[in-house]
Amino acid sequence: MPGKVLIITYYWPPSGGAGVQRWLKFVKYLRNFNWEPVIFTPENPEFPAIDNTLEQEIPSGIEVIKIPIWEPYQVYKKLTGKAPDEKVNASGFISEKTKTSTLQKASLWVRGNFFIPDARKFWIKPSVKFLLNWLSSNKVDVVVSTGPPHSVHFIGLGLKEKTGLPWLADFRDPWTNIDFYKELNLTWLADRLHHKLELKVLSNADEVVVISDSMKTDFENLFYRRYTVITNGYDIDDLKTVNVSLDIKFSIAHIGSMAKSRNPIKLWEALKDLKDSVPGFRENLIIRLIGTVDFSVLEAIRKTGLEPNLEITEYKPHNEIISFQQHSRVLLLIINDTPNAKLILPGKFFEYLASARPILCIGPEDGDAAKIIAQSGAGYVAPFNDKERITNTIKILYSNYLNNQDLNSIDKISQFSRESLSEKLASVLNTLKKIS
């Protein structure tokens, strides 16, 4: 008899961006492994972007339950002069047009110190109340919560405490070791509360799933228990619809937001030097940034004289992003220059792998992303602040481009297919079902 899993997620189509992909793809394939998903998600969320094409990927007949959520972003918009329908970067760490204002900094401080664990906290109590009533007439075997936002984990915890249902907490990102945690400028009391709530989730969940080996180690240092690693991945179906015709020019494409902590100054300097010293490089180079870009990044690009080579594209639907990836000569992966850099393994990285284009990773050579790149032969890694290494690596990539030798093999990455990862998740759910 199939199992039934209730999945509590803030991000669900028509949400765009990285947050929606992981569980949309799990839901797509879980039925193959004898699990029927039910989705619980907000009725009126504040999404960073809208991608209506993703709704086509929801399997027929999937039950989606929605209730309203109150969030403080309308107040924030009034204070910062944003239009009521303008999208908000919920983490608050990307300022596209100007340097971060005093008001933005103050808003960020309020966000970190008063909205704990996050600004979606007001959804917890109404959701627990609603779902308890729903569960009284609907049987499920396992409850899953996926964060961030980490407030959703307390909906899962509330249901576990009231019903005894086994609960799986899925962490797509760290909590107190996330790259921007220190930028919240927390008081000692707020910091203590964040750690206390994090520990409460880690110690009470029947299963905790994380996305990388380093994140597992990181959580083990916080609270020692069993953690299961299920990475993000790629969906082979996303690649079937794209006819690949490579860019004529030497295009270096970065997909996704580029915050201040992800601003690769040494890369821009290296590209400037190559423009000045390598014949033809100036004419061939295209820097393509697809997504939200912080003002500091644009300022650095202008300072190094790379603006004539720059193309900025606003958020695109997921199917178009896949196309951009496969057309590009080089895919740029920037690992944040932050203390937790080793454990950062972005969801887009696996789609980079499947695109069979060379990856230029700017980040730690002993990080999780670097290990997979080395194992799969998918590209090159250069340290964030090592201009010489970055320059030499680009020279290799440019030479391969000129000689039409820049195609990668994707034979070694099948373990990261969404279907394989869903099978692994189903195995974890099967274990939890036995205790329900």
CSV table of C-alpha atoms in Angstrom, one decimal:
chain,number,residue,atom,x,y,z
A,1,MET,CA,0.0,0.0,0.0
A,2,PRO,CA,1.4,3.4,-1.0
A,3,GLY,CA,2.7,5.7,1.8
A,4,LYS,CA,1.3,9.3,2.1
A,5,VAL,CA,3.6,12.2,3.0
A,6,LEU,CA,2.5,15.7,4.0
A,7,ILE,CA,5.1,18.2,2.7
A,8,ILE,CA,5.2,21.6,4.4
A,9,THR,CA,6.9,24.1,2.1
A,10,TYR,CA,6.8,27.9,1.7
A,11,TYR,CA,8.1,27.7,-1.9
A,12,TRP,CA,5.8,26.1,-4.4
A,13,PRO,CA,4.8,27.1,-8.0
A,14,PRO,CA,4.3,29.7,-9.2
A,15,SER,CA,7.3,30.6,-7.1
A,16,GLY,CA,10.4,30.9,-9.2
A,17,GLY,CA,14.0,30.7,-7.9
A,18,ALA,CA,16.1,28.0,-6.4
A,19,GLY,CA,13.9,27.4,-3.3
A,20,VAL,CA,11.1,25.7,-5.2
A,21,GLN,CA,13.1,23.2,-7.3
A,22,ARG,CA,14.1,20.6,-4.7
A,23,TRP,CA,10.6,19.6,-3.5
A,24,LEU,CA,8.9,20.2,-6.8
A,25,LYS,CA,11.2,17.6,-8.3
A,26,PHE,CA,10.8,15.2,-5.4
A,27,VAL,CA,7.0,15.4,-5.8
A,28,LYS,CA,7.4,14.8,-9.5
A,29,TYR,CA,9.1,11.4,-8.9
A,30,LEU,CA,7.9,10.1,-5.5
A,31,ARG,CA,5.0,8.3,-7.0
A,32,ASN,CA,7.5,6.1,-8.9
A,33,PHE,CA,8.6,4.8,-5.5
A,34,ASN,CA,5.2,4.2,-3.9
A,35,TRP,CA,4.7,7.5,-2.1
A,36,GLU,CA,1.8,10.0,-2.6
A,37,PRO,CA,2.7,13.6,-1.7
A,38,VAL,CA,0.3,16.2,-0.3
A,39,ILE,CA,1.6,19.8,-0.3
A,40,PHE,CA,0.8,22.4,2.3
A,41,THR,CA,1.9,25.9,1.3
A,42,PRO,CA,0.8,29.6,1.8
A,43,GLU,CA,-2.0,31.0,-0.2
A,44,ASN,CA,-0.5,34.5,-0.5
A,45,PRO,CA,3.3,34.3,-0.1
A,46,GLU,CA,6.0,36.8,-0.9
A,47,PHE,CA,7.9,35.1,-3.7
A,48,PRO,CA,11.2,36.5,-5.0
A,49,ALA,CA,10.1,35.7,-8.5
A,50,ILE,CA,7.2,34.2,-10.4
A,51,ASP,CA,7.6,31.3,-12.9
A,52,ASN,CA,4.3,30.0,-14.1
A,53,THR,CA,5.9,27.4,-16.3
A,54,LEU,CA,6.8,25.3,-13.2
A,55,GLU,CA,3.1,24.6,-12.6
A,56,GLN,CA,3.3,22.3,-15.6
A,57,GLU,CA,5.7,20.0,-13.7
A,58,ILE,CA,3.2,19.3,-10.8
A,59,PRO,CA,1.9,15.7,-11.4
A,60,SER,CA,-1.7,15.4,-12.2
A,61,GLY,CA,-4.0,14.9,-9.1
A,62,ILE,CA,-1.5,16.1,-6.5
A,63,GLU,CA,-3.4,17.6,-3.5
A,64,VAL,CA,-2.2,21.1,-2.7
A,65,ILE,CA,-3.6,22.7,0.5
A,66,LYS,CA,-3.3,26.4,1.1
A,67,ILE,CA,-4.1,28.8,3.8
A,68,PRO,CA,-3.3,32.6,4.1
A,69,ILE,CA,-0.1,33.8,5.7
A,70,TRP,CA,0.6,37.3,7.2
A,71,GLU,CA,4.1,38.6,6.6
A,72,PRO,CA,5.6,42.0,7.5
A,73,TYR,CA,6.8,42.8,4.0
A,74,GLN,CA,4.0,45.3,3.2
A,75,VAL,CA,5.2,47.3,6.2
A,76,TYR,CA,8.8,47.0,5.0
A,77,LYS,CA,7.8,48.2,1.5
A,78,LYS,CA,6.1,51.3,2.9
A,79,LEU,CA,9.1,52.1,5.0
A,80,THR,CA,11.6,51.7,2.1
A,81,GLY,CA,9.4,53.3,-0.6
A,82,LYS,CA,8.8,50.2,-2.6
A,83,ALA,CA,5.6,49.6,-4.6
A,84,PRO,CA,3.1,47.3,-3.0
A,85,ASP,CA,3.5,44.7,-5.8
A,86,GLU,CA,7.3,45.0,-5.9
A,87,LYS,CA,9.2,41.8,-5.1
A,88,VAL,CA,11.3,41.8,-2.0
A,89,ASN,CA,14.6,39.9,-1.5
A,90,ALA,CA,13.5,38.3,1.7
A,91,SER,CA,17.0,37.8,3.1
A,92,GLY,CA,17.7,41.5,2.4
A,93,PHE,CA,21.3,41.2,1.3
A,94,ILE,CA,21.1,42.3,-2.3
A,95,SER,CA,20.7,46.0,-3.2
A,96,GLU,CA,20.4,46.4,-6.9
A,97,LYS,CA,20.4,50.1,-7.5
A,98,THR,CA,22.3,51.8,-4.7
A,99,LYS,CA,24.5,51.0,-1.8
A,100,THR,CA,22.6,49.6,1.2
A,101,SER,CA,20.8,52.4,2.9
A,102,THR,CA,20.6,53.1,6.6
A,103,LEU,CA,16.9,52.2,6.5
A,104,GLN,CA,17.7,48.9,4.8
A,105,LYS,CA,20.3,48.1,7.5
A,106,ALA,CA,17.8,49.0,10.2
A,107,SER,CA,15.2,46.8,8.6
A,108,LEU,CA,17.7,44.0,8.4
A,109,TRP,CA,18.5,44.4,12.1
A,110,VAL,CA,14.8,44.2,13.0
A,111,ARG,CA,14.3,41.2,10.8
A,112,GLY,CA,17.1,39.3,12.6
A,113,ASN,CA,16.3,40.3,16.1
A,114,PHE,CA,12.6,40.4,16.3
A,115,PHE,CA,11.4,38.0,13.6
A,116,ILE,CA,12.8,34.7,15.0
A,117,PRO,CA,13.4,32.4,13.4
A,118,ASP,CA,12.2,34.5,10.4
A,119,ALA,CA,9.5,36.7,9.1
A,120,ARG,CA,7.2,33.7,8.3
A,121,LYS,CA,6.8,32.9,12.0
A,122,PHE,CA,3.2,34.2,12.0
A,123,TRP,CA,2.3,31.2,9.9
A,124,ILE,CA,3.2,28.6,12.5
A,125,LYS,CA,0.2,28.6,14.9
A,126,PRO,CA,-2.5,29.0,12.3
A,127,SER,CA,-0.9,26.2,10.2
A,128,VAL,CA,-0.7,23.8,13.1
A,129,LYS,CA,-4.3,24.4,14.1
A,130,PHE,CA,-5.5,24.0,10.5
A,131,LEU,CA,-3.5,20.8,9.8
A,132,LEU,CA,-4.5,19.2,13.1
A,133,ASN,CA,-8.1,19.6,11.9
A,134,TRP,CA,-7.2,18.4,8.4
A,135,LEU,CA,-5.4,15.3,9.8
A,136,SER,CA,-8.4,14.3,11.8
A,137,SER,CA,-10.0,13.2,8.6
A,138,ASN,CA,-7.0,12.6,6.4
A,139,LYS,CA,-4.4,10.0,7.1
A,140,VAL,CA,-0.7,10.5,6.4
A,141,ASP,CA,2.3,8.4,7.3
A,142,VAL,CA,5.1,11.0,7.5
A,143,VAL,CA,5.3,14.8,7.9
A,144,VAL,CA,8.1,16.7,6.1
A,145,SER,CA,9.1,20.3,6.6
A,146,THR,CA,11.7,22.0,4.3
A,147,GLY,CA,13.5,25.2,5.2
A,148,PRO,CA,14.5,27.9,4.9
A,149,PRO,CA,12.3,29.6,6.0
A,150,HIS,CA,13.1,27.6,9.1
A,151,SER,CA,9.8,28.6,10.7
A,152,VAL,CA,8.2,25.8,8.7
A,153,HIS,CA,10.0,23.3,10.9
A,154,PHE,CA,7.9,24.4,13.9
A,155,ILE,CA,4.8,23.5,12.0
A,156,GLY,CA,6.3,20.0,11.6
A,157,LEU,CA,7.3,19.9,15.2
A,158,GLY,CA,3.9,21.1,16.3
A,159,LEU,CA,2.2,18.2,14.4
A,160,LYS,CA,4.7,15.7,15.8
A,161,GLU,CA,4.0,16.8,19.3
A,162,LYS,CA,0.2,16.7,18.9
A,163,THR,CA,-0.2,13.6,16.8
A,164,GLY,CA,3.0,11.5,17.2
A,165,LEU,CA,3.5,11.3,13.4
A,166,PRO,CA,7.1,10.8,12.4
A,167,TRP,CA,8.7,14.1,11.2
A,168,LEU,CA,11.5,14.7,8.7
A,169,ALA,CA,13.2,18.1,8.8
A,170,ASP,CA,14.9,19.0,5.5
A,171,PHE,CA,17.5,21.7,5.5
A,172,ARG,CA,18.2,23.2,2.0
A,173,ASP,CA,20.5,25.7,3.7
A,174,PRO,CA,22.2,26.0,7.2
A,175,TRP,CA,20.6,28.0,9.9
A,176,THR,CA,23.0,29.7,12.3
A,177,ASN,CA,25.9,28.9,10.0
A,178,ILE,CA,24.4,30.3,6.8
A,179,ASP,CA,26.6,32.8,5.0
A,180,PHE,CA,24.7,35.9,6.0
A,181,TYR,CA,24.0,35.1,9.6
A,182,LYS,CA,26.6,37.5,11.0
A,183,GLU,CA,25.1,40.3,8.8
A,184,LEU,CA,21.9,40.1,10.8
A,185,ASN,CA,23.8,42.0,13.6
A,186,LEU,CA,22.1,39.9,16.2
A,187,THR,CA,22.0,40.9,19.9
A,188,TRP,CA,23.4,38.2,22.2
A,189,LEU,CA,19.8,37.3,23.2
A,190,ALA,CA,18.6,36.9,19.6
A,191,ASP,CA,21.6,34.9,18.7
A,192,ARG,CA,21.0,32.6,21.7
A,193,LEU,CA,17.4,32.2,20.7
A,194,HIS,CA,18.3,31.3,17.1
A,195,HIS,CA,20.7,28.6,18.4
A,196,LYS,CA,18.1,27.3,20.9
A,197,LEU,CA,15.4,27.0,18.2
A,198,GLU,CA,17.9,25.3,15.8
A,199,LEU,CA,18.8,22.8,18.5
A,200,LYS,CA,15.1,22.1,19.2
A,201,VAL,CA,14.6,21.1,15.6
A,202,LEU,CA,17.7,19.0,15.3
A,203,SER,CA,17.0,17.2,18.6
A,204,ASN,CA,13.3,16.5,18.0
A,205,ALA,CA,13.0,15.6,14.4
A,206,ASP,CA,12.8,11.8,13.7
A,207,GLU,CA,15.0,12.4,10.6
A,208,VAL,CA,17.1,15.3,9.5
A,209,VAL,CA,18.1,15.6,5.8
A,210,VAL,CA,20.9,17.9,4.6
A,211,ILE,CA,22.2,18.7,1.2
A,212,SER,CA,26.0,18.1,1.5
A,213,ASP,CA,28.6,16.2,3.4
A,214,SER,CA,30.0,19.4,4.9
A,215,MET,CA,26.6,20.5,6.1
A,216,LYS,CA,26.2,17.1,7.8
A,217,THR,CA,29.6,17.6,9.6
A,218,ASP,CA,28.5,21.2,10.5
A,219,PHE,CA,25.3,20.0,12.1
A,220,GLU,CA,27.0,17.1,13.8
A,221,ASN,CA,29.1,19.7,15.6
A,222,LEU,CA,26.0,21.5,16.8
A,223,PHE,CA,24.1,18.4,17.8
A,224,TYR,CA,25.3,14.8,17.3
A,225,ARG,CA,22.8,12.5,15.8
A,226,ARG,CA,22.1,10.7,12.5
A,227,TYR,CA,21.9,13.0,9.4
A,228,THR,CA,21.1,11.8,5.9
A,229,VAL,CA,22.7,13.6,2.9
A,230,ILE,CA,20.4,14.0,-0.1
A,231,THR,CA,21.9,16.5,-2.4
A,232,ASN,CA,20.1,18.7,-4.9
A,233,GLY,CA,20.2,17.5,-8.5
A,234,TYR,CA,19.2,17.8,-12.1
A,235,ASP,CA,16.2,16.6,-14.0
A,236,ILE,CA,17.0,14.9,-17.3
A,237,ASP,CA,13.6,15.9,-18.6
A,238,ASP,CA,14.7,19.6,-18.4
A,239,LEU,CA,17.4,18.9,-20.9
A,240,LYS,CA,15.4,17.0,-23.5
A,241,THR,CA,13.6,20.1,-24.8
A,242,VAL,CA,16.8,22.1,-25.6
A,243,ASN,CA,18.5,22.1,-29.0
A,244,VAL,CA,22.0,23.1,-28.2
A,245,SER,CA,23.7,25.8,-30.3
A,246,LEU,CA,26.7,27.1,-28.5
A,247,ASP,CA,27.4,30.9,-28.3
A,248,ILE,CA,29.7,32.1,-31.0
A,249,LYS,CA,31.6,34.3,-28.5
A,250,PHE,CA,33.4,33.3,-25.3
A,251,SER,CA,30.5,33.6,-22.9
A,252,ILE,CA,30.9,33.3,-19.2
A,253,ALA,CA,27.4,32.9,-17.6
A,254,HIS,CA,26.4,33.1,-14.0
A,255,ILE,CA,22.9,32.0,-13.1
A,256,GLY,CA,21.2,33.2,-10.0
A,257,SER,CA,21.6,36.1,-7.5
A,258,MET,CA,25.0,37.7,-7.0
A,259,ALA,CA,25.2,39.2,-3.5
A,260,LYS,CA,28.0,41.3,-2.1
A,261,SER,CA,29.6,38.3,-0.5
A,262,ARG,CA,29.7,36.6,-3.9
A,263,ASN,CA,31.4,39.5,-5.7
A,264,PRO,CA,34.5,38.0,-7.3
A,265,ILE,CA,36.8,41.0,-7.5
A,266,LYS,CA,39.8,39.0,-8.5
A,267,LEU,CA,37.9,37.5,-11.4
A,268,TRP,CA,37.0,40.9,-12.7
A,269,GLU,CA,40.6,42.0,-12.4
A,270,ALA,CA,41.8,38.8,-14.2
A,271,LEU,CA,39.3,39.4,-17.1
A,272,LYS,CA,40.5,43.0,-17.4
A,273,ASP,CA,44.1,41.9,-17.6
A,274,LEU,CA,43.3,39.3,-20.3
A,275,LYS,CA,41.4,41.9,-22.3
A,276,ASP,CA,44.5,44.1,-22.3
A,277,SER,CA,47.0,41.3,-23.0
A,278,VAL,CA,45.4,38.5,-25.1
A,279,PRO,CA,44.7,39.3,-28.8
A,280,GLY,CA,41.0,38.9,-29.6
A,281,PHE,CA,39.9,38.3,-26.0
A,282,ARG,CA,38.4,41.8,-25.7
A,283,GLU,CA,36.2,41.2,-28.8
A,284,ASN,CA,35.2,37.6,-27.8
A,285,LEU,CA,34.3,38.1,-24.2
A,286,ILE,CA,30.7,38.2,-22.9
A,287,ILE,CA,30.0,38.2,-19.2
A,288,ARG,CA,26.4,37.2,-18.8
A,289,LEU,CA,24.7,37.6,-15.4
A,290,ILE,CA,21.2,36.1,-15.2
A,291,GLY,CA,19.4,37.1,-12.0
A,292,THR,CA,19.5,39.7,-9.3
A,293,VAL,CA,22.9,41.5,-9.1
A,294,ASP,CA,24.1,43.6,-6.1
A,295,PHE,CA,25.1,47.2,-6.7
A,296,SER,CA,28.6,46.4,-5.4
A,297,VAL,CA,29.1,43.8,-8.2
A,298,LEU,CA,28.1,46.3,-10.9
A,299,GLU,CA,30.4,48.9,-9.4
A,300,ALA,CA,33.3,46.5,-9.4
A,301,ILE,CA,32.6,45.6,-13.1
A,302,ARG,CA,32.5,49.2,-14.1
A,303,LYS,CA,35.8,50.0,-12.2
A,304,THR,CA,37.6,47.2,-14.2
A,305,GLY,CA,36.3,48.4,-17.5
A,306,LEU,CA,34.3,45.3,-18.2
A,307,GLU,CA,30.9,47.0,-18.7
A,308,PRO,CA,31.1,46.8,-22.6
A,309,ASN,CA,31.3,43.0,-22.2
A,310,LEU,CA,28.5,42.8,-19.7
A,311,GLU,CA,25.0,41.4,-20.4
A,312,ILE,CA,22.5,41.5,-17.5
A,313,THR,CA,19.3,39.5,-17.8
A,314,GLU,CA,16.5,39.6,-15.3
A,315,TYR,CA,15.0,36.5,-13.8
A,316,LYS,CA,13.9,34.0,-16.5
A,317,PRO,CA,11.6,31.0,-16.4
A,318,HIS,CA,13.4,27.8,-15.4
A,319,ASN,CA,13.2,26.3,-18.9
A,320,GLU,CA,14.9,29.4,-20.4
A,321,ILE,CA,17.6,29.3,-17.8
A,322,ILE,CA,18.4,25.7,-18.7
A,323,SER,CA,18.8,26.9,-22.3
A,324,PHE,CA,21.1,29.7,-21.3
A,325,GLN,CA,23.3,27.2,-19.4
A,326,GLN,CA,23.6,24.8,-22.4
A,327,HIS,CA,24.4,27.6,-24.8
A,328,SER,CA,27.1,29.2,-22.7
A,329,ARG,CA,30.8,28.5,-23.2
A,330,VAL,CA,31.6,28.6,-19.5
A,331,LEU,CA,29.4,28.4,-16.5
A,332,LEU,CA,30.5,30.5,-13.6
A,333,LEU,CA,29.9,29.1,-10.0
A,334,ILE,CA,30.8,31.6,-7.3
A,335,ILE,CA,31.1,30.2,-3.8
A,336,ASN,CA,30.5,32.9,-1.2
A,337,ASP,CA,33.6,34.3,0.4
A,338,THR,CA,32.3,33.4,3.8
A,339,PRO,CA,33.4,31.1,6.7
A,340,ASN,CA,31.0,28.4,5.7
A,341,ALA,CA,32.2,28.4,2.0
A,342,LYS,CA,33.2,24.7,2.1
A,343,LEU,CA,29.6,23.5,2.6
A,344,ILE,CA,27.9,25.6,0.0
A,345,LEU,CA,26.5,23.5,-2.8
A,346,PRO,CA,24.0,25.5,-4.7
A,347,GLY,CA,21.1,23.7,-6.4
A,348,LYS,CA,22.1,25.3,-9.8
A,349,PHE,CA,25.4,23.5,-9.6
A,350,PHE,CA,23.9,20.1,-10.5
A,351,GLU,CA,22.1,21.7,-13.5
A,352,TYR,CA,25.5,23.1,-14.5
A,353,LEU,CA,26.9,19.6,-14.4
A,354,ALA,CA,24.1,18.2,-16.5
A,355,SER,CA,24.5,21.0,-19.1
A,356,ALA,CA,27.8,19.5,-20.1
A,357,ARG,CA,29.5,22.9,-20.2
A,358,PRO,CA,32.8,23.6,-18.5
A,359,ILE,CA,32.4,25.0,-15.0
A,360,LEU,CA,34.6,27.7,-13.6
A,361,CYS,CA,34.2,27.5,-9.8
A,362,ILE,CA,35.6,30.4,-7.8
A,363,GLY,CA,35.8,29.0,-4.2
A,364,PRO,CA,37.6,26.7,-1.8
A,365,GLU,CA,39.5,23.9,-3.4
A,366,ASP,CA,38.5,21.5,-0.5
A,367,GLY,CA,34.8,22.4,-0.6
A,368,ASP,CA,32.0,20.1,-1.5
A,369,ALA,CA,31.5,21.7,-4.9
A,370,ALA,CA,35.2,21.3,-5.7
A,371,LYS,CA,35.2,17.6,-4.8
A,372,ILE,CA,32.3,16.9,-7.2
A,373,ILE,CA,34.0,18.9,-10.0
A,374,ALA,CA,37.2,16.9,-9.5
A,375,GLN,CA,35.3,13.5,-9.5
A,376,SER,CA,33.3,14.3,-12.6
A,377,GLY,CA,35.9,16.2,-14.5
A,378,ALA,CA,33.4,19.0,-15.0
A,379,GLY,CA,35.7,22.0,-14.9
A,380,TYR,CA,38.2,24.0,-12.8
A,381,VAL,CA,38.4,25.4,-9.3
A,382,ALA,CA,40.3,28.5,-8.4
A,383,PRO,CA,40.5,30.1,-4.9
A,384,PHE,CA,38.3,33.2,-4.4
A,385,ASN,CA,41.2,35.7,-3.9
A,386,ASP,CA,43.9,34.0,-6.1
A,387,LYS,CA,44.1,36.3,-9.1
A,388,GLU,CA,47.0,34.3,-10.7
A,389,ARG,CA,45.1,31.0,-10.5
A,390,ILE,CA,41.9,32.5,-11.8
A,391,THR,CA,43.8,34.1,-14.7
A,392,ASN,CA,45.6,30.9,-15.7
A,393,THR,CA,42.4,28.9,-15.5
A,394,ILE,CA,40.6,31.3,-17.8
A,395,LYS,CA,43.5,31.0,-20.2
A,396,ILE,CA,42.9,27.3,-20.3
A,397,LEU,CA,39.2,27.7,-20.9
A,398,TYR,CA,39.7,30.3,-23.6
A,399,SER,CA,42.2,28.1,-25.4
A,400,ASN,CA,39.7,25.2,-25.3
A,401,TYR,CA,37.1,27.5,-26.7
A,402,LEU,CA,39.3,28.6,-29.5
A,403,ASN,CA,40.1,25.0,-30.4
A,404,ASN,CA,36.4,23.9,-29.9
A,405,GLN,CA,37.4,21.5,-27.1
A,406,ASP,CA,35.1,22.8,-24.4
A,407,LEU,CA,32.5,20.1,-24.2
A,408,ASN,CA,32.2,18.0,-21.0
A,409,SER,CA,31.1,14.4,-20.4
A,410,ILE,CA,28.1,13.9,-18.1
A,411,ASP,CA,28.7,10.1,-17.7
A,412,LYS,CA,29.6,10.3,-14.0
A,413,ILE,CA,26.7,12.3,-12.5
A,414,SER,CA,23.7,9.9,-12.7
A,415,GLN,CA,23.7,9.7,-8.9
A,416,PHE,CA,22.5,13.3,-8.9
A,417,SER,CA,19.5,12.8,-11.2
A,418,ARG,CA,16.3,13.9,-9.5
A,419,GLU,CA,14.8,10.5,-10.0
A,420,SER,CA,17.7,8.8,-8.2
A,421,LEU,CA,17.6,11.3,-5.4
A,422,SER,CA,13.8,10.7,-5.0
A,423,GLU,CA,14.4,7.0,-4.7
A,424,LYS,CA,16.8,7.8,-1.8
A,425,LEU,CA,14.3,10.0,-0.2
A,426,ALA,CA,11.6,7.3,-0.6
A,427,SER,CA,13.9,4.9,1.3
A,428,VAL,CA,14.1,7.3,4.2
A,429,LEU,CA,10.4,7.7,4.2
A,430,ASN,CA,9.9,3.9,4.2
A,431,THR,CA,12.0,3.7,7.4
A,432,LEU,CA,9.9,6.5,9.0
A,433,LYS,CA,6.6,4.9,8.0
A,434,LYS,CA,7.5,1.8,10.1
A,435,ILE,CA,7.4,3.9,13.2
A,436,SER,CA,4.2,5.7,12.4
